Each structure stands twice: as structure tokens, then as C-alpha cells.
Amino acid sequence: MTDYFAPRSLLVTGGAGFIGSNFINNFMAGNSGCRVVNLDALTYAGNLENLRAVENSPDYRFVKGDICDSELVAGILEKEKIDAVVHFAAESHVDRSILGPEVFVRTNVLGTQVLLEESRRHWQSAQVENFRYLQISTDEVYGSLGKTGYFTEETPLAANSPYSASKAGADLLVRAYHETFGFPAMTTRCSNNYGPFQFPEKLIPLMIHNILAGKPLPVYGDGLNVRDWLHVKDHSLAVETVLKKGGIGRVYNIGGNNEWRNIDIVNLVCSLMDEKLGNTRCTSNALISFVKDRPGHDRRYAIDASRIRSELGWEPSFTFERGIDETIDWYLANREWSAKVTSGAYRDYYRQMYEGRQ
Ligand code: NAD
Ligand code: TYD
């Protein structure tokens, strides 16, 4: 483990997305005085309303732009005297990657290479004494498990979807920049996240959204695929822990030992929704509809997170019972948020708040 690192000027990419915005909100609440620059292209998944809590802070700056734009990235690194990069920006949905892989390669592979290259130049030009680059990756780069076993950091990469292949490509570039140039990079690989501000195309928010709309709840294949779920706040704290205490060149798996079969998650969401909505006559699980399986659907993910626990002292704080309950309450209290992101109306927020101001 290296010494404690306290960033003074942090570049976060993809900070208007689900995990990036949760990270910025949590990080800024606990690290006043550290500047945070959020670079986000505002694709369909980016929503600045997620950042209302910090948008007026003098320590926060939003830049609308593409991580593939090397001039823009170089300019931010220099002008803002960035001493740490946390790279969340990505195309993140497996189903979309099956329909159109190209943008996944562009953003996830080429975008990462641009960030690495500009960060390396910035670091080497001695503008900053101490520098950290943190790649936010996923357990999906390891492929699929059978009924038993866990992914460790030594598990070979065996990505199966265009999404996970593009993330694995990026991870290898990060590794190469460390090995070749001594670039101070680290990587985290987390299991499936859930929590507030998740776009309702991913399993849990989609089920909540469809129950509210009375629409079918599509369960792929036999519904017995297993995912390992972690609350986004626990992921955010793990990222902060690695940024401050992680070893240069190290990879850290992040997960909370919380495996669920998809059908069990869907049934759980249905029963919690019924309870909260006071449904007595009809039950939400009548909406469950088994549909054709996702091509190349990974059967099981499960993370061995003992390295981050033992070396860096990180522990998840949410039980799943509490996390899922609070998440459903959040979506029920923020129906307008879901309505706006599914209709596209959230884009008006950017126009009102930012256009003409930069
Ligand atoms: P998300 O899709 O909610 O957000 C992605 C963000 O990146 C959006 O704000 C989008 O506008 C931005 N973006 C996309 N392309 C860009 C580009 N070219 N330039 C600048 N910004 C761009 O994703 P998420 O679920 O928050 O995931 C964030 C990161 O965490 C990703 O790298 C993902 O691979 C990783 N991850 C996600 C999960 C999960 O369960 N969601 C689990 C493990 C790891
Ligand atoms: P998802 O949230 O897309 O995350 P990932 O594919 O990155 O794990 O899907 C989680 C699991 O839920 C996955 O096994 C696919 C399944 N799934 C469904 O059964 N129905 C759905 O409508 C969605 C979106 C996912």
C-alpha cells in the first residue's frame, strides 16, 4: 500500500451518469476544498439534475465534452492543475452494446486511451508532483462463472459481450500505461450497482418503472442468471478509498457478497412495491414475462473482494434489505425524475442551466 493521497483538483469523467453523480455528491460532501471538474458528454445516460446538490459549489465545475477530444482533455488537465482522474465515463449497457457495438469501442477503448495519453503527458511535464489515475471497471471483464467460485483480481479476462470486451480493452491499456511508462494508474472492478439515479434500462429501476406503468416485466431466459449487487454509495466509498490509499498499478475488486438470481430480485421488487403502493387486489408479479434470452448472457457473477477489505480496510455499509428498500422509496419519491429521463425531458435542464454560460 502507498501513502495516503489527498487530491487537490480532481477530474471526474462521466460524472452526470448513475455512479459518477453519486460519487461526486458523496465525495464533495466529505472533501471540502478539493476542486472537482466533471467532464461529461451528456449522452442519453447523463443527467445534470443528479448533481443539484453540488452545482452551485465554488469547488465544482461542469464541462460538457467528449473524452475522445484530446485537446479538450489536455486543456482541462493543465488549466485546472488536475492531480487525479477518476474515469467513469462509458457506454454502460450490455443490451445496447449488442445492438450497436461501435460507440462502445469508441468511448470505452479510444476514450480511455485519450485520457491515459493526455494524463501521462500532463504528469510527465512535471506540472504535478503527485498524480493518480483511477480506472472504473467492472467484474464483467472476467466473463462468466459456473455455480461456484468467485472472481479474484487474478482471474483471466474473458469478456463475452461487446460492452465487457470494450471495458477489458480499456483495462489492458491502463495496465500497459503503468507497465510501460510507470504511469500511476489503478483499476477497480465492481459488481452490479443499484441505488438512486440509475437509468431505468438496468434491471432494478426498469422493474420499478414498469410496475408503476403497469407494463410487462421482461425476465431474460429462465431468470436464473445470478448477479452480485452492491449499493452505489458503497461503491462510491470504495472508489474514494482506492483513490486515497490504493497501491499504484494495483487492481481492486469491489463487491458485497450479495448474490441474487434475477427472478428472485424481480419477485422481491414486486412484493416491496405491492406493500408500498398498498396493492391488495392485483400483485405486481402478475406482470412478469419471461422473454427470449440475451445473446451471450453471462450466467453468474460473484466477486471476491478480500483484497480491498484486507489491504485498504473498506467494508460495505448497506445491508441489501435496507438498500433495496431505500432505493424503491427513492424512485417512488422521484417519479418525475424517471418520467423525465425516459421521455428525454431532462435535456431541458442542461439547456436552462448551462447553455450560454460556458
Ligand atoms: P451511466 O451509463 O449511467 O453513465 C455514463 C456517463 O458517461 C453518462 O453521464 C454519459 O453522459 C457519460 N459519457 C458517455 N460517453 C461519454 C463520452 N464519450 N465522453 C464523456 N462522457 C461520456 O454509467 P454508470 O452505470 O454510472 O457506470 C459508470 C462506470 O462504472 C462505467 O465505466 C461502467 O463500466 C462502470 N461500472 C458500472 C456498473 C453498474 O452496475 N452500473 C458496475 C461496475 C462498473
Ligand atoms: P443489467 O441491469 O442490464 O446489468 P448487467 O447485464 O450489466 O448485469 O442486467 C442485470 C441482469 O438482469 C442480467 O442478467 C440481465 C437481466 N435482465 C433481465 O432479465 N431483464 C431486463 O429487462 C434487464 C434490463 C436485465
mmCIF file of C-alpha atoms in Angstrom, residues 93-96 98 140 161 201-203 220-221 225 227 291-298 301:
data_model
loop_
_atom_site.group_PDB
_atom_site.id
_atom_site.type_symbol
_atom_site.label_atom_id
_atom_site.label_comp_id
_atom_site.label_asym_id
_atom_site.label_seq_id
_atom_site.Cartn_x
_atom_site.Cartn_y
_atom_site.Cartn_z
ATOM 1 C CA HIS A 93 -25.486 -1.096 -21.038
ATOM 2 C CA VAL A 94 -24.928 -4.642 -22.322
ATOM 3 C CA ASP A 95 -28.145 -4.766 -24.378
ATOM 4 C CA ARG A 96 -27.225 -1.558 -26.210
ATOM 5 C CA ILE A 98 -25.376 -5.952 -28.661
ATOM 6 C CA GLU A 140 -17.936 -8.349 -16.346
ATOM 7 C CA SER A 161 -20.315 -9.029 -24.580
ATOM 8 C CA GLU A 201 -32.872 0.479 -18.630
ATOM 9 C CA LYS A 202 -30.990 -1.578 -15.991
ATOM 10 C CA LEU A 203 -32.791 -4.391 -14.202
ATOM 11 C CA TYR A 220 -34.485 -12.878 -19.829
ATOM 12 C CA GLY A 221 -34.250 -16.630 -20.386
ATOM 13 C CA ASN A 225 -28.745 -15.866 -14.020
ATOM 14 C CA ARG A 227 -25.697 -11.077 -10.214
ATOM 15 C CA VAL A 291 -38.710 -13.328 -22.748
ATOM 16 C CA LYS A 292 -36.055 -14.561 -25.165
ATOM 17 C CA ASP A 293 -32.638 -14.719 -23.554
ATOM 18 C CA ARG A 294 -29.957 -12.074 -24.113
ATOM 19 C CA PRO A 295 -27.369 -13.445 -26.597
ATOM 20 C CA GLY A 296 -24.166 -14.479 -24.810
ATOM 21 C CA HIS A 297 -25.874 -13.890 -21.446
ATOM 22 C CA ASP A 298 -23.300 -14.407 -18.665
ATOM 23 C CA TYR A 301 -21.050 -13.059 -11.472
#
